[in-house]
Amino acid sequence: MEGHLTTFLEGLKELSIELTETQVEQFKTYYGEVALFNRRLKLVGAEGVDFVIKHLLDSLTPLHLFKEIITKNSTLCDAGSGAGLPGIPLAIALPEYPFTLLERSGRRAGFLRNAVAMTQIASHVEVLEQDIDVVTQQFDIVTFRAFLPLEKVINQLNRILKPGGTIGAYKGKRELLEEELAPLSDSWESQIIELKVPFLESERTFCLLKRRGE
């Protein structure tokens, strides 16, 4: 990551995110683990500076929103964690909160366990190798970063969401997101926040969802 560290640090500055030297080293280690295993496991499409921008900085851009909804005893779950995105970047940036990285693929779960160990965040991060449909735990905050329409995943996410909990969805264009939310409006309250990911031209949004009446 050394060649792209300046981009990462400039992005953090633009986002007003302050990290300790230890946290920066953890991000460098995580970058190295993804680079080492990416082609073998097909974790992500982006490499090099593209990975820094499209994955690390993208994952961290709504950090201030997570801080607003997190409470002292909040538990967080990254559903369908894959390469650990956004879960590992968030867990590095929020070391005081327990995270669960939910991943059904054995190979990817194996990568996640290794990445968690290498970045030294195992004290507050658990890797759960299960299909979401059989998970019995529930969480205060469930986040996911995928291209699947909300209507296709909302019932699964609802299963693992505590009463009064919040779903935080990383999404793209606002117009498309509004179309996804339309059929859910009777049961879910939603808030759309437009994001500006440093060095990224693509339109990004973040959606907070809570069940109505809770």
Tab-separated table of C-alpha atoms in Angstrom:
chain	number	residue	atom	x	y	z
A	1	MET	CA	0.000	0.000	0.000
A	2	GLU	CA	3.043	2.250	0.375
A	3	GLY	CA	2.682	3.592	-3.165
A	4	HIS	CA	-0.936	4.564	-2.524
A	5	LEU	CA	-0.658	5.666	1.099
A	6	THR	CA	-0.732	9.352	0.176
A	7	THR	CA	-4.054	8.867	-1.614
A	8	PHE	CA	-5.461	7.059	1.427
A	9	LEU	CA	-4.275	9.703	3.891
A	10	GLU	CA	-5.507	12.570	1.705
A	11	GLY	CA	-8.876	10.827	1.453
A	12	LEU	CA	-9.079	10.500	5.228
A	13	LYS	CA	-8.304	14.191	5.594
A	14	GLU	CA	-11.067	15.077	3.145
A	15	LEU	CA	-13.469	12.939	5.194
A	16	SER	CA	-12.266	14.510	8.475
A	17	ILE	CA	-11.315	11.052	9.757
A	18	GLU	CA	-8.410	10.927	12.193
A	19	LEU	CA	-6.668	7.588	12.682
A	20	THR	CA	-3.832	6.615	14.982
A	21	GLU	CA	-0.550	5.298	13.595
A	22	THR	CA	-1.638	1.844	14.728
A	23	GLN	CA	-4.881	2.086	12.764
A	24	VAL	CA	-3.046	3.235	9.629
A	25	GLU	CA	-0.744	0.218	9.980
A	26	GLN	CA	-3.819	-2.014	10.312
A	27	PHE	CA	-5.176	-0.641	7.037
A	28	LYS	CA	-1.820	-1.248	5.352
A	29	THR	CA	-1.855	-4.829	6.618
A	30	TYR	CA	-5.414	-5.368	5.397
A	31	TYR	CA	-4.527	-3.944	1.986
A	32	GLY	CA	-1.613	-6.395	1.827
A	33	GLU	CA	-3.791	-9.375	2.728
A	34	VAL	CA	-6.335	-8.531	0.026
A	35	ALA	CA	-3.558	-8.029	-2.528
A	36	LEU	CA	-2.008	-11.370	-1.564
A	37	PHE	CA	-5.166	-13.461	-1.867
A	38	ASN	CA	-7.295	-11.483	-4.311
A	39	ARG	CA	-6.532	-13.246	-7.562
A	40	ARG	CA	-6.764	-16.689	-6.004
A	41	LEU	CA	-10.060	-16.043	-4.210
A	42	LYS	CA	-11.498	-13.387	-6.566
A	43	LEU	CA	-12.315	-11.120	-3.647
A	44	VAL	CA	-12.661	-7.778	-5.462
A	45	GLY	CA	-12.258	-6.436	-8.979
A	46	ALA	CA	-10.238	-3.344	-8.067
A	47	GLU	CA	-6.524	-3.389	-7.276
A	48	GLY	CA	-3.914	-0.835	-6.277
A	49	VAL	CA	-5.108	2.745	-5.968
A	50	ASP	CA	-8.545	1.713	-7.275
A	51	PHE	CA	-8.931	-0.593	-4.266
A	52	VAL	CA	-7.945	2.242	-1.933
A	53	ILE	CA	-10.565	4.558	-3.445
A	54	LYS	CA	-13.410	2.229	-4.422
A	55	HIS	CA	-13.243	0.017	-1.356
A	56	LEU	CA	-11.305	1.473	1.587
A	57	LEU	CA	-12.359	5.112	1.247
A	58	ASP	CA	-15.822	4.138	0.034
A	59	SER	CA	-16.325	1.968	3.132
A	60	LEU	CA	-15.184	4.793	5.418
A	61	THR	CA	-17.110	7.667	3.825
A	62	PRO	CA	-20.301	7.145	5.929
A	63	LEU	CA	-18.289	6.601	9.138
A	64	HIS	CA	-19.780	9.776	10.639
A	65	LEU	CA	-23.270	8.349	10.059
A	66	PHE	CA	-22.402	5.141	11.896
A	67	LYS	CA	-21.088	7.226	14.795
A	68	GLU	CA	-24.433	9.032	14.948
A	69	ILE	CA	-26.506	5.852	15.262
A	70	ILE	CA	-24.152	3.782	17.412
A	71	THR	CA	-24.858	3.669	21.128
A	72	LYS	CA	-22.676	2.421	23.978
A	73	ASN	CA	-23.707	-1.238	23.711
A	74	SER	CA	-24.353	-1.457	19.955
A	75	THR	CA	-23.539	-4.637	18.061
A	76	LEU	CA	-22.785	-4.410	14.344
A	77	CYS	CA	-22.974	-6.963	11.543
A	78	ASP	CA	-21.561	-6.791	8.020
A	79	ALA	CA	-23.914	-9.088	6.086
A	80	GLY	CA	-22.317	-10.855	3.133
A	81	SER	CA	-18.908	-9.514	4.117
A	82	GLY	CA	-16.973	-11.087	1.225
A	83	ALA	CA	-13.536	-9.484	1.317
A	84	GLY	CA	-14.423	-7.771	4.598
A	85	LEU	CA	-16.018	-4.712	3.056
A	86	PRO	CA	-17.181	-2.543	4.700
A	87	GLY	CA	-16.810	-4.512	7.942
A	88	ILE	CA	-13.040	-4.572	8.383
A	89	PRO	CA	-12.455	-0.877	7.571
A	90	LEU	CA	-15.292	0.073	9.936
A	91	ALA	CA	-13.993	-2.252	12.655
A	92	ILE	CA	-10.497	-0.760	12.400
A	93	ALA	CA	-11.935	2.755	12.640
A	94	LEU	CA	-14.339	1.845	15.482
A	95	PRO	CA	-12.267	-0.421	17.763
A	96	GLU	CA	-14.563	-0.014	20.771
A	97	TYR	CA	-17.558	-1.773	19.190
A	98	PRO	CA	-18.158	-5.495	18.509
A	99	PHE	CA	-18.449	-6.460	14.844
A	100	THR	CA	-19.608	-9.684	13.213
A	101	LEU	CA	-18.535	-10.424	9.642
A	102	LEU	CA	-21.195	-12.715	8.189
A	103	GLU	CA	-20.051	-14.764	5.184
A	104	ARG	CA	-21.441	-18.057	3.885
A	105	SER	CA	-18.512	-18.941	1.575
A	106	GLY	CA	-15.975	-21.110	3.373
A	107	ARG	CA	-13.030	-19.802	1.341
A	108	ARG	CA	-13.930	-16.186	1.920
A	109	ALA	CA	-14.668	-16.802	5.595
A	110	GLY	CA	-11.205	-18.345	5.837
A	111	PHE	CA	-9.718	-15.220	4.302
A	112	LEU	CA	-11.677	-13.064	6.750
A	113	ARG	CA	-10.418	-15.009	9.763
A	114	ASN	CA	-6.851	-14.586	8.530
A	115	ALA	CA	-7.334	-10.869	7.804
A	116	VAL	CA	-8.879	-10.284	11.232
A	117	ALA	CA	-5.930	-12.022	12.894
A	118	MET	CA	-3.297	-10.223	10.815
A	119	THR	CA	-4.825	-6.786	11.428
A	120	GLN	CA	-5.065	-7.559	15.154
A	121	ILE	CA	-8.757	-6.761	15.496
A	122	ALA	CA	-9.821	-10.222	16.704
A	123	SER	CA	-10.609	-8.877	20.183
A	124	HIS	CA	-13.759	-7.183	18.861
A	125	VAL	CA	-14.402	-8.867	15.497
A	126	GLU	CA	-15.995	-12.284	14.952
A	127	VAL	CA	-16.260	-14.112	11.631
A	128	LEU	CA	-19.517	-16.042	11.313
A	129	GLU	CA	-19.432	-18.627	8.523
A	130	GLN	CA	-23.151	-19.170	7.960
A	131	ASP	CA	-25.921	-18.493	5.504
A	132	ILE	CA	-27.956	-15.516	6.678
A	133	ASP	CA	-31.115	-17.659	6.655
A	134	VAL	CA	-29.841	-19.822	9.533
A	135	VAL	CA	-28.250	-17.122	11.684
A	136	THR	CA	-29.866	-16.995	15.138
A	137	GLN	CA	-28.096	-13.886	16.434
A	138	GLN	CA	-29.563	-10.412	16.078
A	139	PHE	CA	-27.740	-7.095	15.851
A	140	ASP	CA	-28.436	-3.422	16.528
A	141	ILE	CA	-26.924	-2.313	13.219
A	142	VAL	CA	-26.737	-4.408	10.057
A	143	THR	CA	-24.802	-3.037	7.116
A	144	PHE	CA	-24.181	-4.367	3.650
A	145	ARG	CA	-22.474	-3.239	0.501
A	146	ALA	CA	-23.839	-5.077	-2.501
A	147	PHE	CA	-25.578	-4.510	-5.798
A	148	LEU	CA	-28.640	-6.580	-4.893
A	149	PRO	CA	-31.912	-4.608	-4.814
A	150	LEU	CA	-33.177	-3.934	-1.295
A	151	GLU	CA	-36.459	-5.718	-1.967
A	152	LYS	CA	-34.563	-8.986	-2.520
A	153	VAL	CA	-32.569	-8.843	0.716
A	154	ILE	CA	-34.686	-6.853	3.173
A	155	ASN	CA	-36.453	-9.888	4.669
A	156	GLN	CA	-33.148	-11.664	5.268
A	157	LEU	CA	-31.633	-8.572	6.854
A	158	ASN	CA	-34.767	-8.125	8.961
A	159	ARG	CA	-34.267	-11.618	10.455
A	160	ILE	CA	-30.956	-10.634	12.040
A	161	LEU	CA	-31.990	-7.109	13.071
A	162	LYS	CA	-32.887	-6.437	16.695
A	163	PRO	CA	-36.159	-4.631	17.450
A	164	GLY	CA	-35.522	-0.935	16.946
A	165	GLY	CA	-32.371	-1.677	14.982
A	166	THR	CA	-31.040	0.074	11.890
A	167	ILE	CA	-29.945	-1.171	8.473
A	168	GLY	CA	-27.199	0.831	6.780
A	169	ALA	CA	-27.023	0.153	3.039
A	170	TYR	CA	-24.236	1.345	0.763
A	171	LYS	CA	-25.860	2.162	-2.576
A	172	GLY	CA	-25.259	3.982	-5.848
A	173	LYS	CA	-27.410	6.470	-7.721
A	174	ARG	CA	-30.134	8.180	-5.696
A	175	GLU	CA	-32.720	7.734	-8.455
A	176	LEU	CA	-32.234	3.959	-8.516
A	177	LEU	CA	-32.261	3.787	-4.723
A	178	GLU	CA	-35.564	5.649	-4.576
A	179	GLU	CA	-37.025	3.074	-6.974
A	180	GLU	CA	-35.778	0.272	-4.696
A	181	LEU	CA	-37.324	1.907	-1.638
A	182	ALA	CA	-40.766	2.526	-3.142
A	183	PRO	CA	-42.194	-0.990	-2.512
A	184	LEU	CA	-40.812	-0.977	1.046
A	185	SER	CA	-42.313	2.320	2.181
A	186	ASP	CA	-45.293	0.787	4.014
A	187	SER	CA	-43.065	-1.213	6.374
A	188	TRP	CA	-39.806	0.738	6.507
A	189	GLU	CA	-38.791	4.307	7.248
A	190	SER	CA	-35.815	5.365	5.151
A	191	GLN	CA	-33.333	8.192	5.009
A	192	ILE	CA	-31.084	8.737	1.987
A	193	ILE	CA	-27.749	10.497	2.453
A	194	GLU	CA	-25.695	11.478	-0.577
A	195	LEU	CA	-22.003	10.671	-0.169
A	196	LYS	CA	-18.870	12.155	-1.709
A	197	VAL	CA	-16.164	9.505	-1.776
A	198	PRO	CA	-12.748	11.162	-2.204
A	199	PHE	CA	-11.313	10.791	-5.735
A	200	LEU	CA	-14.395	8.882	-6.934
A	201	GLU	CA	-16.594	10.313	-9.666
A	202	SER	CA	-19.382	7.733	-9.322
A	203	GLU	CA	-22.529	8.741	-7.445
A	204	ARG	CA	-22.745	7.055	-4.041
A	205	THR	CA	-25.510	7.111	-1.461
A	206	PHE	CA	-26.088	5.643	1.979
A	207	CYS	CA	-29.518	4.561	3.142
A	208	LEU	CA	-30.644	4.161	6.745
A	209	LEU	CA	-33.698	1.954	7.250
A	210	LYS	CA	-35.776	1.322	10.361
A	211	ARG	CA	-38.960	-0.716	10.704
A	212	ARG	CA	-42.013	1.488	11.069
A	213	GLY	CA	-43.460	1.648	14.555
A	214	GLU	CA	-40.220	0.806	16.364
